Amino acid sequence: MRTLPSITSRILSSIITVIVWCIAPSADAKVTLPSVISDNMVLQRNSDVNLWGNATPGKKVTVVPSWNGKKYSTMADNEGKWKLKIATTDAGGPYTIKISDGEQVRLDNILLGEVWICGGQSNMEMQVHGFMHQPVKGSVDAILDATNHPGMRFFTVGRASLDTPADDCSGEWLLSTPEAVANFSAAAYFFGHLLNTVLGVPVGLVTTNWGGSPVETWMAEEIFETVEGIDKDFCRRNNYENSAVGRLFNGMVNPITSYTAKGFIWYQGESNNRRHDDYVKLLKAMITDWRRRWDNPSMPFYMVQIAPYRYTGYDNFELPLLIEAQYKVAQEMENVGIAATTDLGNPVGIHPARKKEVGERLAFLALRNDYGVEGIPLPAPTYKSMRIAGNKVKLEFNNLDWQKDWWAGNNFHSYQDDRYIRPQGFEVAGEDRVFHKAEGKFGHGENYIEVYSDSVPNPVAVRYCFHNYVPEANVMTCLGQPLVPFRTDRWDVEY
């Protein structure tokens, strides 16, 4: 039987423990931050950027950035979550940020510059060092040049396929070292490298990618459910971790939606090549939702035209139909552009080695549209109109500036080395809808192309590069932009 003093002693001990627990600093008192808010990050310059994290519930959180010395405060909610905006200034750094709710966290080596979100599937994932048996052209030069670009920083969102939206992700901000460049997305790196070179400001790149992923896994499931007129059963046919509707949004997009950025680049579409009509609706819905979540309804969105590849066969049409879908999205939405890749394909490899051209063509769009840099190549030429005279068809195109300056570089080049080039990759058809290989020639002193076939005396339709792979297609501008695949007809296509 316990004695009274013993019981009293135990009661007093419990009371003291409770008192000590109440007055001692909480283990949660120190501010905690998501992985993307950390040392070495780049914040969007001349903007109001978001910072967020966790702290002691109900406590005041104070943020002091060194570039202006101002104090920004907010209160952590009942769950300890907090979020606020701080004003950034012109590009520069390195700076520090002090965050405190009683105990202080300090972030070092922060730069102010341009921030871009880089998403997609394996062609965005493909690192500068390449994939097994699949190189990236110019990779060694890029890796060795890494330390010459201290203003570049890289964040790769770790793979996570989740049933519900996550608040955080794995990853860390890396400096531009040979190792970091070698392991970073090649398309994203070459995009950022050109921005950094031309603008002369820091560039932060956040890439979120996973090979083999369709667009529907990168969008919130509730948004997917609102898209009308698509085959939702087809979209749900695969339930893999990298393909199920909404799972990569939950694990790899939702955690970074508060990270203030200038725009998006997007390299994806191969996994949607069998449902091109659905792709238009899905991609438009994803872009609209991403812009809403990033709180910028006109945020630039630049995608890559998927490259020529054999897919189900050289003469089939998954590729050109998906490209049509991409351009339809660009035509129907504001601030959406496309980097053309008609010349970058490989019939036996779906991951083109020339990622430098991909990244730079994406950068051309941003430099021209978002930073007002003059002299940058126009987007790739696209079909505009045709006129028929006898058995010949005269084709005219958009994005050629010869009308204002005959000597301008954004026009077709018609000779190379010691020979003239005849445009190839065209087909013409008559009322029978049977296409025949066409002969072509460039207009003299004008930027039109004339095509014909002796087998088609009365042409009604023309196609260019309108198969999965057309190796002879060769139409380029003097500044290296390839003609985009097109068709003038809207006849049903079976494949």
Tab-separated table of C-alpha atoms in Angstrom:
chain	number	residue	atom	x	y	z
A	1	MET	CA	0.000	0.000	0.000
A	2	ARG	CA	1.341	3.399	-1.057
A	3	THR	CA	2.004	5.962	1.662
A	4	LEU	CA	0.564	9.471	1.546
A	5	PRO	CA	3.968	11.138	1.140
A	6	SER	CA	4.681	8.887	-1.820
A	7	ILE	CA	1.412	9.809	-3.528
A	8	THR	CA	1.949	13.501	-2.758
A	9	SER	CA	5.441	13.317	-4.203
A	10	ARG	CA	4.163	11.828	-7.434
A	11	ILE	CA	1.446	14.506	-7.734
A	12	LEU	CA	3.973	17.291	-7.161
A	13	SER	CA	6.303	15.744	-9.724
A	14	SER	CA	3.534	15.658	-12.332
A	15	ILE	CA	2.585	19.257	-11.631
A	16	ILE	CA	6.198	20.394	-12.010
A	17	THR	CA	6.500	18.459	-15.300
A	18	VAL	CA	3.403	20.175	-16.673
A	19	ILE	CA	4.660	23.599	-15.587
A	20	VAL	CA	8.065	23.024	-17.146
A	21	TRP	CA	6.457	21.778	-20.363
A	22	CYS	CA	4.266	24.874	-20.529
A	23	ILE	CA	7.028	27.412	-19.963
A	24	ALA	CA	9.780	25.678	-21.916
A	25	PRO	CA	10.374	26.695	-25.551
A	26	SER	CA	8.196	24.565	-27.839
A	27	ALA	CA	9.910	22.157	-30.168
A	28	ASP	CA	7.756	23.786	-32.869
A	29	ALA	CA	8.820	27.343	-32.015
A	30	LYS	CA	11.426	27.529	-34.734
A	31	VAL	CA	10.143	28.494	-38.148
A	32	THR	CA	10.233	25.681	-40.689
A	33	LEU	CA	10.244	26.298	-44.420
A	34	PRO	CA	9.396	24.255	-47.514
A	35	SER	CA	12.350	22.921	-49.473
A	36	VAL	CA	11.937	25.447	-52.275
A	37	ILE	CA	12.403	28.342	-49.795
A	38	SER	CA	16.043	27.922	-48.853
A	39	ASP	CA	19.614	29.073	-49.226
A	40	ASN	CA	20.796	29.766	-52.795
A	41	MET	CA	17.321	30.389	-54.220
A	42	VAL	CA	16.465	32.988	-56.840
A	43	LEU	CA	13.437	35.200	-56.216
A	44	GLN	CA	11.585	37.009	-58.988
A	45	ARG	CA	12.953	40.530	-59.258
A	46	ASN	CA	10.818	43.698	-59.071
A	47	SER	CA	7.835	41.795	-57.792
A	48	ASP	CA	5.831	40.886	-54.705
A	49	VAL	CA	6.941	37.331	-54.000
A	50	ASN	CA	5.457	34.755	-51.668
A	51	LEU	CA	7.239	33.318	-48.655
A	52	TRP	CA	5.526	30.702	-46.504
A	53	GLY	CA	6.104	27.981	-43.959
A	54	ASN	CA	5.199	26.824	-40.475
A	55	ALA	CA	5.703	28.331	-37.024
A	56	THR	CA	4.190	28.180	-33.559
A	57	PRO	CA	0.394	28.442	-33.925
A	58	GLY	CA	-0.850	31.933	-33.195
A	59	LYS	CA	2.605	33.519	-33.074
A	60	LYS	CA	3.761	36.519	-35.053
A	61	VAL	CA	6.187	35.753	-37.880
A	62	THR	CA	8.559	38.509	-39.023
A	63	VAL	CA	10.549	38.519	-42.269
A	64	VAL	CA	13.421	40.928	-42.962
A	65	PRO	CA	15.169	40.800	-46.375
A	66	SER	CA	18.556	42.470	-46.583
A	67	TRP	CA	17.951	44.167	-49.961
A	68	ASN	CA	15.586	46.708	-48.401
A	69	GLY	CA	15.766	46.085	-44.638
A	70	LYS	CA	12.001	46.298	-44.278
A	71	LYS	CA	10.030	44.219	-41.793
A	72	TYR	CA	7.101	42.143	-43.036
A	73	SER	CA	4.851	40.433	-40.501
A	74	THR	CA	1.949	38.019	-40.347
A	75	MET	CA	0.403	35.621	-37.834
A	76	ALA	CA	0.685	31.849	-37.969
A	77	ASP	CA	-2.779	30.292	-38.050
A	78	ASN	CA	-4.147	27.641	-35.709
A	79	GLU	CA	-2.216	24.968	-37.581
A	80	GLY	CA	0.980	26.995	-37.545
A	81	LYS	CA	0.846	27.859	-41.249
A	82	TRP	CA	1.812	31.320	-42.439
A	83	LYS	CA	2.271	33.088	-45.764
A	84	LEU	CA	3.092	36.638	-46.783
A	85	LYS	CA	4.379	38.708	-49.687
A	86	ILE	CA	7.601	40.693	-49.703
A	87	ALA	CA	8.712	43.246	-52.260
A	88	THR	CA	11.829	42.534	-54.319
A	89	THR	CA	13.985	45.056	-56.140
A	90	ASP	CA	16.193	45.052	-59.228
A	91	ALA	CA	18.301	42.019	-60.040
A	92	GLY	CA	21.241	41.480	-57.725
A	93	GLY	CA	22.637	39.734	-54.692
A	94	PRO	CA	23.733	37.805	-52.806
A	95	TYR	CA	21.283	38.750	-50.070
A	96	THR	CA	20.015	37.286	-46.807
A	97	ILE	CA	16.521	36.839	-45.401
A	98	LYS	CA	15.833	36.583	-41.663
A	99	ILE	CA	12.612	34.891	-40.581
A	100	SER	CA	11.577	34.732	-36.938
A	101	ASP	CA	8.718	33.801	-34.622
A	102	GLY	CA	10.952	34.162	-31.592
A	103	GLU	CA	13.685	31.917	-32.867
A	104	GLN	CA	15.343	33.067	-36.035
A	105	VAL	CA	16.006	31.272	-39.329
A	106	ARG	CA	18.434	32.866	-41.745
A	107	LEU	CA	18.570	32.221	-45.489
A	108	ASP	CA	21.819	33.045	-47.265
A	109	ASN	CA	23.128	33.574	-50.785
A	110	ILE	CA	19.773	34.696	-52.210
A	111	LEU	CA	19.662	36.284	-55.671
A	112	LEU	CA	16.995	38.433	-57.313
A	113	GLY	CA	16.443	37.727	-60.983
A	114	GLU	CA	14.187	35.778	-63.326
A	115	VAL	CA	12.383	32.598	-62.237
A	116	TRP	CA	10.838	30.039	-64.599
A	117	ILE	CA	8.923	26.811	-63.923
A	118	CYS	CA	9.972	24.000	-66.282
A	119	GLY	CA	7.604	21.037	-66.621
A	120	GLY	CA	6.932	17.972	-68.713
A	121	GLN	CA	7.859	14.381	-69.368
A	122	SER	CA	11.095	12.646	-70.408
A	123	ASN	CA	12.282	15.237	-72.917
A	124	MET	CA	12.170	17.835	-70.138
A	125	GLU	CA	13.618	15.326	-67.699
A	126	MET	CA	16.581	14.431	-69.957
A	127	GLN	CA	19.636	15.796	-68.172
A	128	VAL	CA	22.551	17.620	-69.718
A	129	HIS	CA	24.630	14.430	-69.387
A	130	GLY	CA	21.984	12.557	-71.411
A	131	PHE	CA	20.224	9.235	-70.904
A	132	MET	CA	21.733	5.779	-71.282
A	133	HIS	CA	22.799	5.365	-74.937
A	134	GLN	CA	21.199	8.784	-75.688
A	135	PRO	CA	23.556	11.763	-75.621
A	136	VAL	CA	22.876	15.482	-75.486
A	137	LYS	CA	24.851	17.351	-78.100
A	138	GLY	CA	27.214	19.895	-76.564
A	139	SER	CA	26.872	18.443	-73.069
A	140	VAL	CA	30.573	18.448	-72.209
A	141	ASP	CA	30.969	22.096	-73.206
A	142	ALA	CA	27.967	23.056	-71.073
A	143	ILE	CA	29.222	21.120	-68.063
A	144	LEU	CA	32.720	22.613	-68.272
A	145	ASP	CA	31.250	26.112	-68.668
A	146	ALA	CA	29.105	25.823	-65.514
A	147	THR	CA	31.233	27.938	-63.176
A	148	ASN	CA	31.177	30.833	-65.651
A	149	HIS	CA	27.494	31.348	-64.812
A	150	PRO	CA	27.289	31.964	-61.053
A	151	GLY	CA	23.951	33.714	-61.545
A	152	MET	CA	22.226	30.469	-62.503
A	153	ARG	CA	20.537	28.328	-59.841
A	154	PHE	CA	18.668	25.030	-60.187
A	155	PHE	CA	15.906	23.271	-58.264
A	156	THR	CA	14.629	19.827	-59.302
A	157	VAL	CA	11.366	18.734	-57.684
A	158	GLY	CA	11.765	15.181	-56.432
A	159	ARG	CA	9.505	12.480	-57.848
A	160	ALA	CA	6.300	12.051	-55.853
A	161	SER	CA	3.055	10.448	-57.022
A	162	LEU	CA	0.351	11.111	-54.428
A	163	ASP	CA	-3.368	10.632	-53.888
A	164	THR	CA	-3.808	14.009	-52.195
A	165	PRO	CA	-2.102	17.397	-52.663
A	166	ALA	CA	1.168	17.803	-50.765
A	167	ASP	CA	2.404	21.015	-49.147
A	168	ASP	CA	6.092	20.268	-49.659
A	169	CYS	CA	8.407	18.355	-51.974
A	170	SER	CA	11.968	17.087	-51.911
A	171	GLY	CA	14.727	19.046	-53.629
A	172	GLU	CA	17.291	21.772	-53.008
A	173	TRP	CA	18.591	24.869	-54.718
A	174	LEU	CA	21.956	24.161	-56.354
A	175	LEU	CA	24.669	26.501	-57.558
A	176	SER	CA	25.968	26.328	-61.110
A	177	THR	CA	28.682	23.702	-60.777
A	178	PRO	CA	29.686	21.024	-63.301
A	179	GLU	CA	27.890	18.382	-61.260
A	180	ALA	CA	24.697	20.411	-60.902
A	181	VAL	CA	24.572	21.269	-64.608
A	182	ALA	CA	25.290	17.691	-65.655
A	183	ASN	CA	22.322	16.444	-63.632
A	184	PHE	CA	19.837	19.175	-64.524
A	185	SER	CA	17.240	19.201	-67.300
A	186	ALA	CA	19.028	19.952	-70.577
A	187	ALA	CA	16.153	21.794	-72.250
A	188	ALA	CA	15.623	23.912	-69.135
A	189	TYR	CA	19.340	24.565	-68.680
A	190	PHE	CA	19.901	25.817	-72.233
A	191	PHE	CA	16.777	27.994	-71.925
A	192	GLY	CA	18.033	29.571	-68.719
A	193	HIS	CA	21.596	29.836	-69.996
A	194	LEU	CA	20.508	32.036	-72.896
A	195	LEU	CA	18.350	34.230	-70.649
A	196	ASN	CA	21.254	34.656	-68.252
A	197	THR	CA	23.636	35.481	-71.102
A	198	VAL	CA	21.412	37.971	-72.933
A	199	LEU	CA	19.739	39.668	-69.968
A	200	GLY	CA	22.777	39.635	-67.686
A	201	VAL	CA	20.649	38.867	-64.608
A	202	PRO	CA	20.384	35.841	-62.300
A	203	VAL	CA	18.095	33.046	-63.480
A	204	GLY	CA	16.406	30.489	-61.244
A	205	LEU	CA	14.968	27.333	-62.818
A	206	VAL	CA	12.512	25.039	-61.045
A	207	THR	CA	11.917	21.826	-62.978
A	208	THR	CA	9.171	19.324	-62.269
A	209	ASN	CA	9.149	16.389	-64.658
A	210	TRP	CA	8.641	12.637	-64.979
A	211	GLY	CA	9.124	10.505	-68.089
A	212	GLY	CA	6.121	8.856	-69.703
A	213	SER	CA	3.609	11.197	-68.069
A	214	PRO	CA	0.430	12.381	-69.859
A	215	VAL	CA	-0.914	15.883	-69.359
A	216	GLU	CA	-3.816	14.683	-67.194
A	217	THR	CA	-1.514	13.623	-64.362
A	218	TRP	CA	-0.087	17.151	-64.169
A	219	MET	CA	-3.492	18.761	-63.563
A	220	ALA	CA	-5.614	18.744	-60.428
A	221	GLU	CA	-8.202	15.958	-60.489
A	222	GLU	CA	-11.037	18.367	-59.756
A	223	ILE	CA	-10.034	20.408	-62.811
A	224	PHE	CA	-9.823	17.268	-64.957
A	225	GLU	CA	-13.400	16.406	-63.967
A	226	THR	CA	-14.649	19.747	-65.307
A	227	VAL	CA	-13.226	19.238	-68.816
A	228	GLU	CA	-16.093	18.393	-71.132
A	229	GLY	CA	-16.060	16.460	-74.389
A	230	ILE	CA	-13.070	14.210	-73.695
A	231	ASP	CA	-12.747	10.463	-73.285
A	232	LYS	CA	-12.205	10.320	-69.531
A	233	ASP	CA	-12.214	6.529	-69.508
A	234	PHE	CA	-9.310	6.596	-71.966
A	235	CYS	CA	-7.446	9.054	-69.745
A	236	ARG	CA	-7.927	6.719	-66.792
A	237	ARG	CA	-6.835	3.601	-68.696
A	238	ASN	CA	-3.439	3.680	-67.000
A	239	ASN	CA	-3.132	3.929	-63.263
A	240	TYR	CA	0.647	3.952	-62.989
A	241	GLU	CA	2.377	6.284	-60.561
A	242	ASN	CA	3.465	8.580	-63.397
A	243	SER	CA	0.185	8.526	-65.358
A	244	ALA	CA	-2.851	8.456	-63.048
A	245	VAL	CA	-4.995	11.586	-63.197
A	246	GLY	CA	-3.840	14.256	-60.750
A	247	ARG	CA	-1.112	12.279	-59.004
A	248	LEU	CA	1.892	14.262	-60.237
A	249	PHE	CA	0.026	17.505	-59.714
A	250	ASN	CA	-0.497	16.466	-56.098
A	251	GLY	CA	3.107	15.510	-55.460
A	252	MET	CA	5.129	17.724	-57.788
A	253	VAL	CA	3.117	20.834	-58.710
A	254	ASN	CA	0.963	21.737	-55.730
A	255	PRO	CA	4.016	22.175	-53.436
A	256	ILE	CA	5.481	24.895	-55.676
A	257	THR	CA	2.384	26.818	-56.776
A	258	SER	CA	3.132	29.597	-54.278
A	259	TYR	CA	6.660	30.102	-55.611
A	260	THR	CA	6.452	33.355	-57.561
A	261	ALA	CA	7.749	32.998	-61.111
A	262	LYS	CA	7.856	34.816	-64.436
A	263	GLY	CA	6.505	32.005	-66.604
A	264	PHE	CA	6.394	28.355	-67.624
A	265	ILE	CA	8.186	26.250	-70.206
A	266	TRP	CA	6.641	22.879	-71.066
A	267	TYR	CA	8.023	19.869	-72.973
A	268	GLN	CA	5.347	17.184	-73.057
A	269	GLY	CA	2.846	15.547	-75.385
A	270	GLU	CA	4.349	12.265	-76.509
A	271	SER	CA	2.194	10.371	-74.009
A	272	ASN	CA	-0.972	11.989	-75.367
A	273	ASN	CA	-0.281	11.280	-79.020
A	274	ARG	CA	-3.303	9.019	-79.513
A	275	ARG	CA	-5.919	11.551	-78.383
A	276	HIS	CA	-4.979	14.842	-80.024
A	277	ASP	CA	-8.463	16.383	-79.775
A	278	ASP	CA	-8.593	15.681	-76.049
A	279	TYR	CA	-5.116	17.178	-75.673
A	280	VAL	CA	-6.340	20.617	-76.733
A	281	LYS	CA	-8.998	20.692	-74.026
A	282	LEU	CA	-6.819	19.148	-71.354
A	283	LEU	CA	-3.819	21.398	-71.929
A	284	LYS	CA	-5.954	24.539	-72.025
A	285	ALA	CA	-7.568	23.535	-68.743
A	286	MET	CA	-4.187	22.829	-67.156
A	287	ILE	CA	-2.692	26.146	-68.300
A	288	THR	CA	-5.693	28.093	-67.029
A	289	ASP	CA	-5.565	26.365	-63.657
A	290	TRP	CA	-1.803	26.727	-63.257
A	291	ARG	CA	-2.078	30.431	-64.026
A	292	ARG	CA	-4.822	30.775	-61.422
A	293	ARG	CA	-2.766	28.990	-58.799
A	294	TRP	CA	0.280	31.159	-59.567
A	295	ASP	CA	-2.033	34.190	-59.354
A	296	ASN	CA	-1.248	35.419	-62.870
A	297	PRO	CA	-4.013	34.880	-65.467
A	298	SER	CA	-1.732	35.787	-68.392
A	299	MET	CA	1.478	34.103	-67.191
A	300	PRO	CA	3.635	33.180	-70.229
A	301	PHE	CA	3.468	29.519	-71.217
A	302	TYR	CA	5.912	28.283	-73.866
A	303	MET	CA	5.810	24.691	-75.038
A	304	VAL	CA	8.000	22.572	-77.287
A	305	GLN	CA	6.628	21.113	-80.514
A	306	ILE	CA	7.153	17.390	-80.036
A	307	ALA	CA	9.903	16.164	-82.319
A	308	PRO	CA	9.629	13.838	-85.322
A	309	TYR	CA	9.795	10.159	-84.384
A	310	ARG	CA	8.375	7.002	-85.928
A	311	TYR	CA	5.790	6.297	-83.167
A	312	THR	CA	3.517	3.613	-84.743
A	313	GLY	CA	5.130	3.971	-88.163
A	314	TYR	CA	6.831	6.546	-90.365
A	315	ASP	CA	3.761	7.141	-92.522
A	316	ASN	CA	1.263	7.483	-89.663
A	317	PHE	CA	-0.035	10.740	-88.261
A	318	GLU	CA	0.137	10.835	-84.456
A	319	LEU	CA	2.900	13.429	-84.560
A	320	PRO	CA	1.413	16.016	-86.955
A	321	LEU	CA	-2.024	15.719	-85.364
A	322	LEU	CA	-0.562	16.336	-81.915
A	323	ILE	CA	1.388	19.293	-83.323
A	324	GLU	CA	-1.876	20.664	-84.715
A	325	ALA	CA	-3.331	20.354	-81.227
A	326	GLN	CA	-0.403	22.252	-79.734
A	327	TYR	CA	-0.772	25.102	-82.217
A	328	LYS	CA	-4.512	25.225	-81.657
A	329	VAL	CA	-3.867	25.803	-77.960
A	330	ALA	CA	-1.419	28.581	-78.830
A	331	GLN	CA	-3.922	30.208	-81.180
A	332	GLU	CA	-6.760	30.090	-78.673
A	333	MET	CA	-4.893	31.296	-75.581
A	334	GLU	CA	-3.064	34.485	-74.690
A	335	ASN	CA	0.702	34.411	-74.122
A	336	VAL	CA	1.183	30.839	-75.294
A	337	GLY	CA	4.004	30.134	-77.744
A	338	ILE	CA	5.713	27.144	-79.323
A	339	ALA	CA	9.360	26.322	-80.011
A	340	ALA	CA	9.412	24.365	-83.279
A	341	THR	CA	11.461	21.178	-83.632
A	342	THR	CA	10.658	19.956	-87.158
A	343	ASP	CA	14.380	19.632	-87.879
A	344	LEU	CA	15.413	17.987	-84.618
A	345	GLY	CA	13.867	14.526	-84.856
A	346	ASN	CA	15.316	11.047	-84.849
A	347	PRO	CA	13.363	8.102	-86.292
A	348	VAL	CA	14.735	5.633	-83.734
A	349	GLY	CA	15.074	7.887	-80.674
A	350	ILE	CA	12.226	9.802	-79.077
A	351	HIS	CA	14.706	11.959	-77.120
A	352	PRO	CA	16.437	14.328	-79.582
A	353	ALA	CA	20.078	15.036	-78.801
A	354	ARG	CA	19.884	18.690	-79.847
A	355	LYS	CA	18.418	20.055	-76.630
A	356	LYS	CA	20.447	23.244	-76.984
A	357	GLU	CA	18.317	24.305	-79.945
A	358	VAL	CA	15.174	23.396	-78.012
A	359	GLY	CA	16.141	25.512	-75.012
A	360	GLU	CA	17.313	28.432	-77.096
A	361	ARG	CA	14.149	28.489	-79.221
A	362	LEU	CA	12.121	28.606	-76.022
A	363	ALA	CA	14.334	31.460	-74.845
A	364	PHE	CA	13.755	33.342	-78.139
A	365	LEU	CA	10.042	33.431	-77.280
A	366	ALA	CA	10.656	34.760	-73.779
A	367	LEU	CA	13.316	37.270	-74.819
A	368	ARG	CA	11.135	38.714	-77.574
A	369	ASN	CA	7.758	38.610	-75.846
A	370	ASP	CA	8.560	39.162	-72.173
A	371	TYR	CA	11.815	41.098	-72.130
A	372	GLY	CA	11.491	43.184	-75.322
A	373	VAL	CA	14.840	42.136	-76.787
A	374	GLU	CA	15.063	43.250	-80.420
A	375	GLY	CA	16.749	41.216	-83.141
A	376	ILE	CA	15.672	37.867	-81.692
A	377	PRO	CA	14.446	35.377	-84.326
A	378	LEU	CA	10.727	35.340	-84.942
A	379	PRO	CA	8.851	32.143	-84.086
A	380	ALA	CA	8.995	29.389	-86.660
A	381	PRO	CA	7.040	30.056	-89.872
A	382	THR	CA	3.564	28.578	-90.082
A	383	TYR	CA	1.173	28.098	-92.985
A	384	LYS	CA	-0.848	31.198	-93.949
A	385	SER	CA	-2.567	30.764	-97.313
A	386	MET	CA	-2.412	29.180	-100.753
A	387	ARG	CA	-3.302	30.097	-104.325
A	388	ILE	CA	-3.772	27.563	-107.115
A	389	ALA	CA	-2.782	28.257	-110.719
A	390	GLY	CA	-3.010	25.240	-113.013
A	391	ASN	CA	-1.101	22.381	-111.444
A	392	LYS	CA	0.952	24.685	-109.211
A	393	VAL	CA	0.181	25.855	-105.673
A	394	LYS	CA	1.715	29.022	-104.250
A	395	LEU	CA	2.061	28.869	-100.454
A	396	GLU	CA	2.546	31.843	-98.145
A	397	PHE	CA	3.548	31.814	-94.478
A	398	ASN	CA	3.390	33.679	-91.194
A	399	ASN	CA	6.377	34.908	-89.152
A	400	LEU	CA	8.485	36.057	-92.081
A	401	ASP	CA	9.562	39.697	-92.026
A	402	TRP	CA	10.819	40.174	-95.579
A	403	GLN	CA	7.863	42.485	-96.294
A	404	LYS	CA	9.394	45.232	-94.153
A	405	ASP	CA	13.036	44.464	-94.948
A	406	TRP	CA	14.065	42.336	-97.912
A	407	TRP	CA	17.436	41.730	-96.243
A	408	ALA	CA	15.961	40.592	-92.944
A	409	GLY	CA	17.096	37.258	-91.529
A	410	ASN	CA	13.638	35.897	-90.839
A	411	ASN	CA	13.128	34.578	-94.347
A	412	PHE	CA	13.703	31.257	-96.065
A	413	HIS	CA	17.241	30.353	-97.008
A	414	SER	CA	17.447	28.850	-100.465
A	415	TYR	CA	21.066	27.839	-100.830
A	416	GLN	CA	23.707	26.172	-98.745
A	417	ASP	CA	27.429	25.919	-99.366
A	418	ASP	CA	27.823	25.583	-103.144
A	419	ARG	CA	24.322	24.486	-104.120
A	420	TYR	CA	20.774	25.747	-104.263
A	421	ILE	CA	18.217	24.080	-102.028
A	422	ARG	CA	14.904	22.923	-103.377
A	423	PRO	CA	12.203	22.698	-100.706
A	424	GLN	CA	11.292	19.113	-99.900
A	425	GLY	CA	8.806	17.332	-97.677
A	426	PHE	CA	5.677	18.515	-99.523
A	427	GLU	CA	2.758	16.486	-100.879
A	428	VAL	CA	-0.185	17.552	-103.055
A	429	ALA	CA	-3.550	15.916	-103.711
A	430	GLY	CA	-6.510	16.399	-106.018
A	431	GLU	CA	-10.177	15.756	-105.418
A	432	ASP	CA	-9.402	12.032	-105.043
A	433	ARG	CA	-7.573	12.861	-101.799
A	434	VAL	CA	-4.570	10.793	-102.804
A	435	PHE	CA	-1.340	12.564	-101.924
A	436	HIS	CA	1.747	12.511	-104.132
A	437	LYS	CA	5.255	13.722	-103.433
A	438	ALA	CA	5.620	17.287	-104.703
A	439	GLU	CA	8.418	19.230	-106.329
A	440	GLY	CA	9.026	22.676	-104.918
A	441	LYS	CA	10.864	25.924	-105.430
A	442	PHE	CA	11.367	29.108	-103.420
A	443	GLY	CA	9.954	32.352	-104.734
A	444	HIS	CA	12.526	34.675	-106.255
A	445	GLY	CA	12.896	37.721	-104.001
A	446	GLU	CA	9.779	36.754	-102.063
A	447	ASN	CA	9.055	34.347	-99.253
A	448	TYR	CA	6.622	32.017	-100.931
A	449	ILE	CA	7.075	28.402	-101.907
A	450	GLU	CA	5.594	26.923	-105.065
A	451	VAL	CA	4.835	23.196	-105.196
A	452	TYR	CA	3.449	20.827	-107.813
A	453	SER	CA	3.294	17.207	-108.900
A	454	ASP	CA	2.961	15.929	-112.453
A	455	SER	CA	0.645	13.264	-111.028
A	456	VAL	CA	-1.829	15.892	-109.788
A	457	PRO	CA	-3.016	18.137	-112.655
A	458	ASN	CA	-5.670	19.839	-110.499
A	459	PRO	CA	-4.374	20.157	-106.913
A	460	VAL	CA	-6.742	21.080	-104.100
A	461	ALA	CA	-4.658	20.345	-100.995
A	462	VAL	CA	-1.054	20.505	-99.795
A	463	ARG	CA	0.688	18.938	-96.829
A	464	TYR	CA	4.161	19.527	-95.427
A	465	CYS	CA	5.962	17.057	-93.198
A	466	PHE	CA	2.590	15.570	-92.325
A	467	HIS	CA	3.769	12.153	-91.142
A	468	ASN	CA	5.493	10.888	-88.027
A	469	TYR	CA	8.866	11.210	-89.689
A	470	VAL	CA	9.809	12.963	-92.942
A	471	PRO	CA	13.607	12.979	-93.186
A	472	GLU	CA	13.738	15.027	-96.389
A	473	ALA	CA	11.840	18.008	-94.923
A	474	ASN	CA	14.303	20.878	-95.169
A	475	VAL	CA	12.590	24.283	-95.113
A	476	MET	CA	14.330	26.664	-92.699
A	477	THR	CA	14.698	30.405	-92.212
A	478	CYS	CA	18.050	32.136	-92.413
A	479	LEU	CA	17.992	32.347	-88.594
A	480	GLY	CA	17.493	28.612	-88.227
A	481	GLN	CA	13.761	28.306	-87.548
A	482	PRO	CA	12.125	25.282	-89.243
A	483	LEU	CA	8.820	25.395	-91.084
A	484	VAL	CA	6.067	23.897	-88.921
A	485	PRO	CA	4.261	20.794	-90.305
A	486	PHE	CA	0.859	21.665	-91.780
A	487	ARG	CA	-1.980	20.585	-94.033
A	488	THR	CA	-4.372	22.789	-95.982
A	489	ASP	CA	-7.141	20.166	-95.908
A	490	ARG	CA	-9.288	18.999	-93.030
A	491	TRP	CA	-9.969	15.526	-94.337
A	492	ASP	CA	-10.323	12.704	-91.865
A	493	VAL	CA	-7.046	11.003	-91.077
A	494	GLU	CA	-6.878	7.379	-90.019
A	495	TYR	CA	-3.943	5.757	-88.271
